[in-house]
Amino acid sequence: MEANKPTILVIEDEIGIQNFVSHILNSNGYHVVCAATGKEARIAYLSSCPDLILLDLGLPDLDGMVLIHEFKGWSPAPIIVVSARESEAEKVAALNAGADDYICKPFGISEFAARVHATLRSRGVLSPKGGEEQIMQTKDLVLDLDSYMVLKDGKEIHFTQKEFKCLALLMKNAGKVLTYDFILRNVWGPYSGTDNQILRVHMANIRKKLEEDPVKPKYIYTELGIGYRMLTD
Ligand code: CA
């Protein structure tokens, strides 16, 4: 797994453009996942948890606008529309629906790469200082989003990818109660069908690795029947 590379989901039904875009993105250091239909896009989203979505509006099974509305309801990933539709009304509609940028086909390679980079940077996925802003700290716990590393009191603790994402979400929202639903949506996605029980198992594993005494948690507190909270004091 290439943990350091941002993942980009390319939703595009024309194979020629899909290959072209993938090639540009690969050579710019991104990990690329492709989908040719709306249905494929939903599945690809769940398996890849992308940092950015590139979306063609003219898809065979549905209008790309539908996906913007869907993804924006719960996904933190920014969306760049890449479309042949040039009218201002369509651009405005896509941006109003929550798209972060709009690139018209045909487009130049360097402009395309620059806009992808700018969008990722504005979301903190790419940091101008090489990842310094990707580090979070709560008590003696340090989490580095760039390298997928967690240190407790200076010692590395290994987490699975899902455990890491749960922990990162809790640390990012330290002090706040996060509901089961919020964590499930953010880590597994809304179509996953994952239930509270799977989340509980993951949280139990995280605790086993973190807490010296799981009965008296120092880091993660259970809000019974509601969710979890990262303790800040
Ligand atoms: Ca198309």
Short mmCIF file of C-alpha atoms and ligand atoms in Angstrom, two decimals:
data_model
loop_
_atom_site.label_atom_id
_atom_site.label_comp_id
_atom_site.label_asym_id
_atom_site.label_seq_id
_atom_site.Cartn_x
_atom_site.Cartn_y
_atom_site.Cartn_z
CA MET A 1 0.00 0.00 0.00
CA GLU A 2 1.22 3.46 -0.86
CA ALA A 3 0.14 5.29 2.24
CA ASN A 4 1.87 8.54 1.41
CA LYS A 5 0.27 9.02 -1.99
CA PRO A 6 -3.03 10.88 -2.10
CA THR A 7 -5.72 8.73 -3.72
CA ILE A 8 -7.79 10.21 -6.53
CA LEU A 9 -11.01 8.63 -7.73
CA VAL A 10 -11.52 9.25 -11.46
CA ILE A 11 -15.16 8.84 -12.52
CA GLU A 12 -15.16 8.86 -16.32
CA ASP A 13 -16.81 6.57 -18.86
CA GLU A 14 -14.62 7.38 -21.86
CA ILE A 15 -11.69 5.00 -21.60
CA GLY A 16 -9.39 7.26 -23.66
CA ILE A 17 -9.89 10.18 -21.27
CA GLN A 18 -9.74 7.85 -18.25
CA ASN A 19 -6.32 6.59 -19.39
CA PHE A 20 -5.11 10.08 -20.22
CA VAL A 21 -6.14 11.49 -16.84
CA SER A 22 -4.73 8.47 -14.98
CA HIS A 23 -1.43 8.89 -16.76
CA ILE A 24 -1.16 12.58 -15.80
CA LEU A 25 -2.08 11.84 -12.19
CA ASN A 26 0.26 8.86 -11.86
CA SER A 27 3.16 10.84 -13.18
CA ASN A 28 2.35 13.57 -10.65
CA GLY A 29 2.67 11.11 -7.79
CA TYR A 30 -0.97 10.29 -7.11
CA HIS A 31 -2.59 6.90 -6.61
CA VAL A 32 -5.49 6.56 -9.08
CA VAL A 33 -8.70 4.53 -8.83
CA CYS A 34 -11.08 4.56 -11.82
CA ALA A 35 -14.82 4.09 -12.22
CA ALA A 36 -16.78 4.22 -15.48
CA THR A 37 -20.33 4.42 -14.11
CA GLY A 38 -22.11 5.92 -11.14
CA LYS A 39 -22.63 2.47 -9.69
CA GLU A 40 -18.94 1.64 -9.98
CA ALA A 41 -18.09 5.03 -8.47
CA ARG A 42 -20.01 4.28 -5.26
CA ILE A 43 -18.22 0.97 -4.83
CA ALA A 44 -14.82 2.44 -5.72
CA TYR A 45 -15.37 5.22 -3.19
CA LEU A 46 -15.92 2.72 -0.40
CA SER A 47 -12.90 0.58 -1.23
CA SER A 48 -10.49 3.45 -1.80
CA CYS A 49 -11.65 6.33 0.48
CA PRO A 50 -10.22 8.88 -1.97
CA ASP A 51 -8.71 12.25 -1.04
CA LEU A 52 -10.18 13.81 -4.17
CA ILE A 53 -12.87 12.95 -6.73
CA LEU A 54 -12.67 13.85 -10.42
CA LEU A 55 -16.13 13.62 -11.88
CA ASP A 56 -17.43 13.54 -15.44
CA LEU A 57 -21.05 14.68 -15.51
CA GLY A 58 -22.13 12.60 -18.52
CA LEU A 59 -22.15 9.05 -17.18
CA PRO A 60 -24.01 6.13 -18.78
CA ASP A 61 -26.20 5.22 -15.81
CA LEU A 62 -26.81 8.56 -14.15
CA ASP A 63 -26.09 12.27 -14.27
CA GLY A 64 -22.89 13.19 -12.44
CA MET A 65 -24.87 15.89 -10.60
CA VAL A 66 -26.56 13.10 -8.66
CA LEU A 67 -23.18 11.94 -7.39
CA ILE A 68 -22.20 15.46 -6.33
CA HIS A 69 -25.34 15.69 -4.19
CA GLU A 70 -24.74 12.22 -2.79
CA PHE A 71 -21.07 12.57 -1.98
CA LYS A 72 -21.43 16.08 -0.58
CA GLY A 73 -23.95 14.80 1.92
CA TRP A 74 -21.28 12.93 3.83
CA SER A 75 -17.93 12.71 2.04
CA PRO A 76 -15.07 15.00 3.08
CA ALA A 77 -13.35 14.50 -0.30
CA PRO A 78 -13.35 17.55 -2.57
CA ILE A 79 -14.89 17.12 -6.03
CA ILE A 80 -13.56 18.56 -9.27
CA VAL A 81 -15.99 18.31 -12.15
CA VAL A 82 -14.29 17.49 -15.46
CA SER A 83 -16.90 17.95 -18.12
CA ALA A 84 -17.57 18.83 -21.73
CA ARG A 85 -20.58 20.85 -20.59
CA GLU A 86 -19.44 24.42 -20.96
CA SER A 87 -22.47 26.54 -20.15
CA GLU A 88 -22.17 28.89 -17.24
CA ALA A 89 -25.48 27.68 -15.82
CA GLU A 90 -24.17 24.13 -15.64
CA LYS A 91 -20.92 25.21 -13.99
CA VAL A 92 -22.82 27.27 -11.44
CA ALA A 93 -25.20 24.38 -10.74
CA ALA A 94 -22.28 22.00 -10.11
CA LEU A 95 -20.46 24.48 -7.88
CA ASN A 96 -23.65 25.31 -5.97
CA ALA A 97 -24.22 21.61 -5.41
CA GLY A 98 -20.85 21.44 -3.70
CA ALA A 99 -18.22 20.82 -6.39
CA ASP A 100 -14.95 22.50 -5.48
CA ASP A 101 -13.77 23.25 -9.00
CA TYR A 102 -14.78 22.81 -12.62
CA ILE A 103 -12.49 21.92 -15.50
CA CYS A 104 -13.82 22.01 -19.07
CA LYS A 105 -12.84 19.42 -21.65
CA PRO A 106 -10.58 19.61 -23.53
CA PHE A 107 -7.97 20.79 -21.02
CA GLY A 108 -4.22 21.29 -20.91
CA ILE A 109 -2.05 18.89 -18.87
CA SER A 110 -0.29 21.50 -16.74
CA GLU A 111 -3.45 23.44 -15.92
CA PHE A 112 -5.20 20.22 -14.98
CA ALA A 113 -2.35 19.08 -12.72
CA ALA A 114 -2.12 22.52 -11.12
CA ARG A 115 -5.81 22.60 -10.26
CA VAL A 116 -5.77 19.11 -8.77
CA HIS A 117 -2.78 20.09 -6.70
CA ALA A 118 -4.39 23.37 -5.56
CA THR A 119 -7.60 21.63 -4.48
CA LEU A 120 -5.74 18.98 -2.48
CA ARG A 121 -3.59 21.65 -0.90
CA SER A 122 -6.56 23.80 0.09
CA ARG A 123 -7.96 20.74 1.89
CA GLY A 124 -4.75 20.09 3.77
CA VAL A 125 -4.08 16.80 1.94
CA LEU A 126 -0.93 18.26 0.47
CA SER A 127 0.97 20.57 2.71
CA PRO A 128 3.29 23.28 1.43
CA LYS A 129 5.80 22.45 4.14
CA GLY A 130 6.02 18.75 3.41
CA GLY A 131 3.41 17.47 5.81
CA GLU A 132 4.06 19.37 9.03
CA GLU A 133 0.39 20.34 9.30
CA GLN A 134 -0.65 16.72 9.08
CA ILE A 135 0.45 16.00 12.61
CA MET A 136 -2.07 15.94 15.45
CA GLN A 137 -1.44 15.62 19.14
CA THR A 138 -3.59 14.76 22.14
CA LYS A 139 -1.83 14.28 25.47
CA ASP A 140 1.23 12.07 24.80
CA LEU A 141 -0.33 10.73 21.61
CA VAL A 142 1.01 11.95 18.26
CA LEU A 143 -0.60 10.98 14.97
CA ASP A 144 0.96 11.69 11.58
CA LEU A 145 -1.50 11.55 8.68
CA ASP A 146 1.31 11.63 6.12
CA SER A 147 3.11 8.54 7.26
CA TYR A 148 0.17 6.75 8.95
CA MET A 149 2.21 6.66 12.12
CA VAL A 150 1.00 6.84 15.71
CA LEU A 151 3.38 7.46 18.57
CA LYS A 152 2.48 7.10 22.22
CA ASP A 153 5.00 8.67 24.52
CA GLY A 154 7.46 8.48 21.61
CA LYS A 155 6.87 4.77 20.93
CA GLU A 156 5.23 3.64 17.71
CA ILE A 157 1.94 1.74 17.92
CA HIS A 158 0.68 -0.10 14.84
CA PHE A 159 -2.94 0.31 13.76
CA THR A 160 -4.85 -1.13 10.83
CA GLN A 161 -6.05 1.38 8.25
CA LYS A 162 -9.60 1.53 9.63
CA GLU A 163 -8.37 1.79 13.21
CA PHE A 164 -6.06 4.59 12.15
CA LYS A 165 -8.91 6.45 10.46
CA CYS A 166 -11.14 6.11 13.54
CA LEU A 167 -8.37 7.38 15.77
CA ALA A 168 -7.51 10.27 13.43
CA LEU A 169 -11.19 11.30 13.35
CA LEU A 170 -11.41 11.25 17.14
CA MET A 171 -8.17 13.21 17.54
CA LYS A 172 -9.24 15.77 14.96
CA ASN A 173 -12.41 16.29 17.00
CA ALA A 174 -10.81 15.85 20.42
CA GLY A 175 -13.12 16.84 23.26
CA LYS A 176 -16.26 16.42 21.15
CA VAL A 177 -18.64 13.50 21.30
CA LEU A 178 -18.73 11.70 17.96
CA THR A 179 -21.80 9.57 17.35
CA TYR A 180 -21.58 5.99 16.06
CA ASP A 181 -23.26 7.15 12.89
CA PHE A 182 -20.80 10.01 12.32
CA ILE A 183 -17.79 7.73 12.73
CA LEU A 184 -19.30 5.00 10.52
CA ARG A 185 -20.10 7.47 7.76
CA ASN A 186 -16.66 9.06 7.85
CA VAL A 187 -14.58 5.92 8.10
CA TRP A 188 -16.66 3.29 6.28
CA GLY A 189 -18.98 5.42 4.14
CA PRO A 190 -22.79 5.45 4.06
CA TYR A 191 -23.37 2.51 1.73
CA SER A 192 -21.14 0.13 3.60
CA GLY A 193 -23.89 -1.36 5.74
CA THR A 194 -21.37 -1.43 8.56
CA ASP A 195 -23.05 -1.43 11.93
CA ASN A 196 -22.25 -0.30 15.44
CA GLN A 197 -21.01 -3.75 16.34
CA ILE A 198 -18.14 -3.58 13.84
CA LEU A 199 -17.30 -0.11 15.09
CA ARG A 200 -17.28 -1.41 18.68
CA VAL A 201 -14.84 -4.15 17.71
CA HIS A 202 -12.52 -1.61 16.10
CA MET A 203 -12.74 0.73 19.07
CA ALA A 204 -12.00 -2.17 21.42
CA ASN A 205 -8.88 -2.99 19.40
CA ILE A 206 -7.76 0.65 19.41
CA ARG A 207 -8.20 0.75 23.17
CA LYS A 208 -6.28 -2.47 23.71
CA LYS A 209 -3.37 -0.87 21.93
CA LEU A 210 -3.68 2.51 23.64
CA GLU A 211 -5.07 2.21 27.12
CA GLU A 212 -3.14 0.85 30.05
CA ASP A 213 -6.40 0.25 31.90
CA PRO A 214 -9.38 -0.06 29.52
CA VAL A 215 -11.76 0.21 32.48
CA LYS A 216 -10.39 3.66 33.26
CA PRO A 217 -9.72 5.05 29.80
CA LYS A 218 -7.18 7.83 29.52
CA TYR A 219 -7.73 8.54 25.83
CA ILE A 220 -11.09 7.38 24.52
CA TYR A 221 -14.24 7.67 26.58
CA THR A 222 -17.47 5.83 25.73
CA GLU A 223 -20.61 7.94 25.76
CA LEU A 224 -23.03 5.09 26.37
CA GLY A 225 -25.54 4.64 23.59
CA ILE A 226 -24.19 7.71 21.76
CA GLY A 227 -20.61 7.31 20.66
CA TYR A 228 -17.04 8.12 21.63
CA ARG A 229 -15.04 11.09 22.78
CA MET A 230 -11.31 11.72 22.74
CA LEU A 231 -10.36 12.97 26.18
CA THR A 232 -8.27 16.12 26.20
CA ASP A 233 -7.47 16.42 29.90
CA CA B 1 -18.90 11.03 -20.35
#
